[in-house]
Amino acid sequence: MEEVMPPAPATVQIPGYLAGTWKADPVHSEIAFTVRHLMISKTRGRFTGYDVTIVTSEDLLGSSVAVTIDLASIDTGSDIRDNHLRSADYLEIGTYPTMSYRSTGIRQAGDGWAIDGELTLHGVTRQVPLAVEVNGFGPDQWGGQRAGFSATAEINRRDFGIDMSAPMEGGGVVVGDKVSISLEIQAVLQK
């Protein structure tokens, strides 16, 4: 009878994988979003103020992610639009200055990974899974170690109590309900 080998740990599948605590490098990272506007195009924006901590464990499935985003740092390329998004009509940053995400588990999903977690936005917490691609681990030119991750999610802003809607003549709304979120994170191993 042939001996059956147990499956290899998840870390074997990621070249250069290192366990440790990582912080996002804001110069080489981006947290962005896209939302439909006027039913005919998409508006893109990003947040420039955030803290991302990733803890990779020896077993990748035991790793965790924590993100806090300063909502006042929203940048869509238009000061008028950004100020409207910061207002009580949308993000209401005077009452809810941050958005946060805390992972509750990691699992393999097809060729990539999924992070299950809780997103807190506008005083509401909901389960939001992130589809994650591990881009790699490696040394940097300053003697440190870096890791790269790409992640995406989609939320419905109404699920978080952001339900300002301006109807359009002929049907539809000015701003769509679905918001696509993307994260490109280059993280630095903390010493």
C-alpha atoms as a printed R data frame, in Angstrom:
    type eleno elety resid chain resno       x      y       z
1   ATOM     1    CA   MET     A     1   0.000  0.000   0.000
2   ATOM     2    CA   GLU     A     2   1.332  3.403  -1.001
3   ATOM     3    CA   GLU     A     3   1.936  5.870   1.804
4   ATOM     4    CA   VAL     A     4  -0.140  9.056   1.505
5   ATOM     5    CA   MET     A     5   1.751 12.229   2.350
6   ATOM     6    CA   PRO     A     6  -0.105 14.943   4.247
7   ATOM     7    CA   PRO     A     7  -0.637 18.166   2.317
8   ATOM     8    CA   ALA     A     8   2.252 20.601   2.446
9   ATOM     9    CA   PRO     A     9   1.736 23.667   4.622
10  ATOM    10    CA   ALA     A    10   0.439 26.726   2.774
11  ATOM    11    CA   THR     A    11   3.736 28.554   3.270
12  ATOM    12    CA   VAL     A    12   5.533 26.137   0.943
13  ATOM    13    CA   GLN     A    13   3.447 27.460  -1.968
14  ATOM    14    CA   ILE     A    14   4.758 31.024  -1.558
15  ATOM    15    CA   PRO     A    15   8.438 31.485  -2.443
16  ATOM    16    CA   GLY     A    16  10.379 33.509   0.119
17  ATOM    17    CA   TYR     A    17   7.493 33.489   2.621
18  ATOM    18    CA   LEU     A    18   8.492 34.980   5.982
19  ATOM    19    CA   ALA     A    19   6.609 35.000   9.263
20  ATOM    20    CA   GLY     A    20   6.521 38.343  11.048
21  ATOM    21    CA   THR     A    21   4.774 41.671  11.484
22  ATOM    22    CA   TRP     A    22   4.587 43.922   8.416
23  ATOM    23    CA   LYS     A    23   3.539 47.555   7.958
24  ATOM    24    CA   ALA     A    24   2.397 49.084   4.659
25  ATOM    25    CA   ASP     A    25   4.887 51.442   3.024
26  ATOM    26    CA   PRO     A    26   2.672 54.432   2.091
27  ATOM    27    CA   VAL     A    27   5.010 55.461  -0.740
28  ATOM    28    CA   HIS     A    28   4.546 52.080  -2.463
29  ATOM    29    CA   SER     A    29   0.968 51.213  -1.450
30  ATOM    30    CA   GLU     A    30  -2.503 52.355  -2.449
31  ATOM    31    CA   ILE     A    31  -6.028 51.927  -1.135
32  ATOM    32    CA   ALA     A    32  -8.452 52.908  -3.890
33  ATOM    33    CA   PHE     A    33 -12.126 52.673  -4.820
34  ATOM    34    CA   THR     A    34 -14.375 52.936  -7.856
35  ATOM    35    CA   VAL     A    35 -18.078 53.819  -7.966
36  ATOM    36    CA   ARG     A    36 -20.465 54.339 -10.884
37  ATOM    37    CA   HIS     A    37 -21.422 57.968 -11.572
38  ATOM    38    CA   LEU     A    38 -24.441 59.160 -13.583
39  ATOM    39    CA   MET     A    39 -24.993 55.530 -14.645
40  ATOM    40    CA   ILE     A    40 -22.523 56.040 -17.533
41  ATOM    41    CA   SER     A    41 -19.018 56.227 -16.081
42  ATOM    42    CA   LYS     A    42 -16.938 55.394 -13.029
43  ATOM    43    CA   THR     A    43 -15.383 57.759 -10.539
44  ATOM    44    CA   ARG     A    44 -12.139 56.648  -8.972
45  ATOM    45    CA   GLY     A    45 -10.576 57.768  -5.749
46  ATOM    46    CA   ARG     A    46  -8.132 56.762  -3.082
47  ATOM    47    CA   PHE     A    47  -7.352 57.240   0.569
48  ATOM    48    CA   THR     A    48  -3.932 58.681   1.362
49  ATOM    49    CA   GLY     A    49  -4.005 58.231   5.159
50  ATOM    50    CA   TYR     A    50  -4.062 54.684   6.505
51  ATOM    51    CA   ASP     A    51  -2.370 52.150   8.739
52  ATOM    52    CA   VAL     A    52  -2.070 48.555   7.527
53  ATOM    53    CA   THR     A    53  -0.589 45.835   9.750
54  ATOM    54    CA   ILE     A    54  -0.166 42.300   8.447
55  ATOM    55    CA   VAL     A    55   0.967 39.492  10.712
56  ATOM    56    CA   THR     A    56   2.173 36.433   8.829
57  ATOM    57    CA   SER     A    57   2.383 33.318  10.964
58  ATOM    58    CA   GLU     A    58   4.419 30.173  10.336
59  ATOM    59    CA   ASP     A    59   1.184 28.670   8.987
60  ATOM    60    CA   LEU     A    60  -0.196 31.220   6.512
61  ATOM    61    CA   LEU     A    61  -3.773 30.316   7.514
62  ATOM    62    CA   GLY     A    62  -3.053 31.678  11.003
63  ATOM    63    CA   SER     A    63  -2.069 35.114   9.669
64  ATOM    64    CA   SER     A    64  -4.060 38.316  10.244
65  ATOM    65    CA   VAL     A    65  -4.671 41.770   8.811
66  ATOM    66    CA   ALA     A    66  -5.754 45.025  10.466
67  ATOM    67    CA   VAL     A    67  -6.438 48.220   8.507
68  ATOM    68    CA   THR     A    68  -7.517 51.672   9.683
69  ATOM    69    CA   ILE     A    69  -8.266 54.355   7.081
70  ATOM    70    CA   ASP     A    70  -8.518 58.089   7.772
71  ATOM    71    CA   LEU     A    71 -11.649 58.994   5.807
72  ATOM    72    CA   ALA     A    72 -10.687 62.683   5.690
73  ATOM    73    CA   SER     A    73  -7.818 61.606   3.413
74  ATOM    74    CA   ILE     A    74 -10.209 60.799   0.541
75  ATOM    75    CA   ASP     A    75  -8.878 62.039  -2.799
76  ATOM    76    CA   THR     A    76 -10.882 61.836  -6.033
77  ATOM    77    CA   GLY     A    77  -9.040 64.658  -7.770
78  ATOM    78    CA   SER     A    78 -11.807 67.185  -7.054
79  ATOM    79    CA   ASP     A    79 -11.859 69.245  -3.836
80  ATOM    80    CA   ILE     A    80 -15.576 69.995  -4.272
81  ATOM    81    CA   ARG     A    81 -16.444 66.288  -4.647
82  ATOM    82    CA   ASP     A    82 -14.080 65.258  -1.821
83  ATOM    83    CA   ASN     A    83 -15.673 67.757   0.576
84  ATOM    84    CA   HIS     A    84 -19.147 66.503  -0.400
85  ATOM    85    CA   LEU     A    85 -18.041 62.900   0.232
86  ATOM    86    CA   ARG     A    86 -16.716 63.914   3.683
87  ATOM    87    CA   SER     A    87 -20.101 65.540   4.543
88  ATOM    88    CA   ALA     A    88 -23.139 64.046   6.289
89  ATOM    89    CA   ASP     A    89 -24.534 63.102   2.856
90  ATOM    90    CA   TYR     A    90 -21.913 60.334   2.560
91  ATOM    91    CA   LEU     A    91 -19.026 59.511   4.944
92  ATOM    92    CA   GLU     A    92 -19.971 61.924   7.760
93  ATOM    93    CA   ILE     A    93 -16.353 62.158   8.936
94  ATOM    94    CA   GLY     A    94 -17.203 64.461  11.863
95  ATOM    95    CA   THR     A    95 -18.967 61.486  13.485
96  ATOM    96    CA   TYR     A    96 -17.171 58.580  11.769
97  ATOM    97    CA   PRO     A    97 -13.572 59.679  11.079
98  ATOM    98    CA   THR     A    98 -12.200 56.224  10.238
99  ATOM    99    CA   MET     A    99 -13.033 53.015   8.443
100 ATOM   100    CA   SER     A   100 -11.474 49.802   9.765
101 ATOM   101    CA   TYR     A   101 -11.041 46.198   8.712
102 ATOM   102    CA   ARG     A   102 -10.092 43.260  10.941
103 ATOM   103    CA   SER     A   103  -9.544 39.792   9.538
104 ATOM   104    CA   THR     A   104 -11.308 36.836  11.130
105 ATOM   105    CA   GLY     A   105  -9.771 34.071   8.993
106 ATOM   106    CA   ILE     A   106  -7.801 33.196   5.876
107 ATOM   107    CA   ARG     A   107  -8.585 30.415   3.430
108 ATOM   108    CA   GLN     A   108  -7.351 29.219   0.078
109 ATOM   109    CA   ALA     A   109  -9.690 30.199  -2.763
110 ATOM   110    CA   GLY     A   110  -8.869 28.815  -6.208
111 ATOM   111    CA   ASP     A   111  -5.392 29.979  -7.186
112 ATOM   112    CA   GLY     A   112  -5.360 32.699  -4.550
113 ATOM   113    CA   TRP     A   113  -6.521 33.418  -1.041
114 ATOM   114    CA   ALA     A   114  -9.562 34.892   0.647
115 ATOM   115    CA   ILE     A   115  -9.465 36.878   3.842
116 ATOM   116    CA   ASP     A   116 -12.680 36.855   5.817
117 ATOM   117    CA   GLY     A   117 -13.119 39.884   8.002
118 ATOM   118    CA   GLU     A   118 -15.238 42.659   9.412
119 ATOM   119    CA   LEU     A   119 -15.419 46.102   7.833
120 ATOM   120    CA   THR     A   120 -16.599 48.943  10.055
121 ATOM   121    CA   LEU     A   121 -17.788 52.005   8.143
122 ATOM   122    CA   HIS     A   122 -20.228 54.761   9.105
123 ATOM   123    CA   GLY     A   123 -20.881 53.069  12.478
124 ATOM   124    CA   VAL     A   124 -21.894 49.752  10.890
125 ATOM   125    CA   THR     A   125 -19.868 46.507  10.948
126 ATOM   126    CA   ARG     A   126 -20.400 43.858   8.271
127 ATOM   127    CA   GLN     A   127 -18.607 40.756   7.040
128 ATOM   128    CA   VAL     A   128 -16.624 41.594   3.890
129 ATOM   129    CA   PRO     A   129 -14.344 39.035   2.236
130 ATOM   130    CA   LEU     A   130 -11.192 40.182   0.438
131 ATOM   131    CA   ALA     A   131  -9.879 38.295  -2.593
132 ATOM   132    CA   VAL     A   132  -6.090 38.326  -2.145
133 ATOM   133    CA   GLU     A   133  -3.116 37.668  -4.362
134 ATOM   134    CA   VAL     A   134   0.277 37.264  -2.700
135 ATOM   135    CA   ASN     A   135   2.670 39.029  -5.061
136 ATOM   136    CA   GLY     A   136   5.852 37.919  -3.334
137 ATOM   137    CA   PHE     A   137   8.420 38.308  -0.580
138 ATOM   138    CA   GLY     A   138  11.976 39.540  -0.970
139 ATOM   139    CA   PRO     A   139  14.803 41.777   0.192
140 ATOM   140    CA   ASP     A   140  14.940 45.525  -0.424
141 ATOM   141    CA   GLN     A   141  17.991 47.689  -1.111
142 ATOM   142    CA   TRP     A   142  18.203 48.882   2.505
143 ATOM   143    CA   GLY     A   143  18.752 45.441   4.049
144 ATOM   144    CA   GLY     A   144  15.105 44.927   4.962
145 ATOM   145    CA   GLN     A   145  12.433 42.543   3.784
146 ATOM   146    CA   ARG     A   146   9.304 43.438   1.815
147 ATOM   147    CA   ALA     A   147   6.120 41.638   0.849
148 ATOM   148    CA   GLY     A   148   3.553 42.534  -1.783
149 ATOM   149    CA   PHE     A   149  -0.190 41.875  -1.691
150 ATOM   150    CA   SER     A   150  -3.105 42.797  -3.962
151 ATOM   151    CA   ALA     A   151  -6.665 42.592  -2.638
152 ATOM   152    CA   THR     A   152 -10.135 43.441  -3.901
153 ATOM   153    CA   ALA     A   153 -13.630 43.600  -2.434
154 ATOM   154    CA   GLU     A   154 -17.015 44.973  -3.332
155 ATOM   155    CA   ILE     A   155 -19.450 46.539  -0.891
156 ATOM   156    CA   ASN     A   156 -22.872 48.113  -1.143
157 ATOM   157    CA   ARG     A   157 -22.710 51.553   0.476
158 ATOM   158    CA   ARG     A   158 -26.355 51.242   1.598
159 ATOM   159    CA   ASP     A   159 -25.386 48.226   3.746
160 ATOM   160    CA   PHE     A   160 -23.355 50.708   5.808
161 ATOM   161    CA   GLY     A   161 -26.103 53.340   6.122
162 ATOM   162    CA   ILE     A   162 -24.687 55.573   3.380
163 ATOM   163    CA   ASP     A   163 -27.906 55.913   1.460
164 ATOM   164    CA   MET     A   164 -27.901 59.420   0.034
165 ATOM   165    CA   SER     A   165 -29.418 59.078  -3.428
166 ATOM   166    CA   ALA     A   166 -29.998 61.768  -5.983
167 ATOM   167    CA   PRO     A   167 -32.366 60.343  -8.622
168 ATOM   168    CA   MET     A   168 -31.748 61.131 -12.257
169 ATOM   169    CA   GLU     A   169 -34.330 62.223 -14.732
170 ATOM   170    CA   GLY     A   170 -35.308 59.145 -16.739
171 ATOM   171    CA   GLY     A   171 -34.293 56.681 -13.974
172 ATOM   172    CA   GLY     A   172 -31.172 55.673 -12.123
173 ATOM   173    CA   VAL     A   173 -29.169 57.540  -9.512
174 ATOM   174    CA   VAL     A   174 -26.250 59.948  -9.623
175 ATOM   175    CA   VAL     A   175 -23.990 57.692  -7.510
176 ATOM   176    CA   GLY     A   176 -24.172 53.896  -7.696
177 ATOM   177    CA   ASP     A   177 -24.651 51.662  -4.674
178 ATOM   178    CA   LYS     A   178 -21.781 49.253  -5.389
179 ATOM   179    CA   VAL     A   179 -18.285 50.352  -4.468
180 ATOM   180    CA   SER     A   180 -15.272 48.356  -5.672
181 ATOM   181    CA   ILE     A   181 -12.270 48.521  -3.350
182 ATOM   182    CA   SER     A   182  -8.705 47.642  -4.296
183 ATOM   183    CA   LEU     A   183  -5.579 47.484  -2.199
184 ATOM   184    CA   GLU     A   184  -2.035 47.332  -3.516
185 ATOM   185    CA   ILE     A   185   0.144 46.877  -0.472
186 ATOM   186    CA   GLN     A   186   3.925 46.764  -0.288
187 ATOM   187    CA   ALA     A   187   4.710 45.961   3.319
188 ATOM   188    CA   VAL     A   188   7.964 46.230   5.247
189 ATOM   189    CA   LEU     A   189   8.974 43.618   7.824
190 ATOM   190    CA   GLN     A   190   9.235 45.271  11.236
191 ATOM   191    CA   LYS     A   191  12.385 44.629  13.261
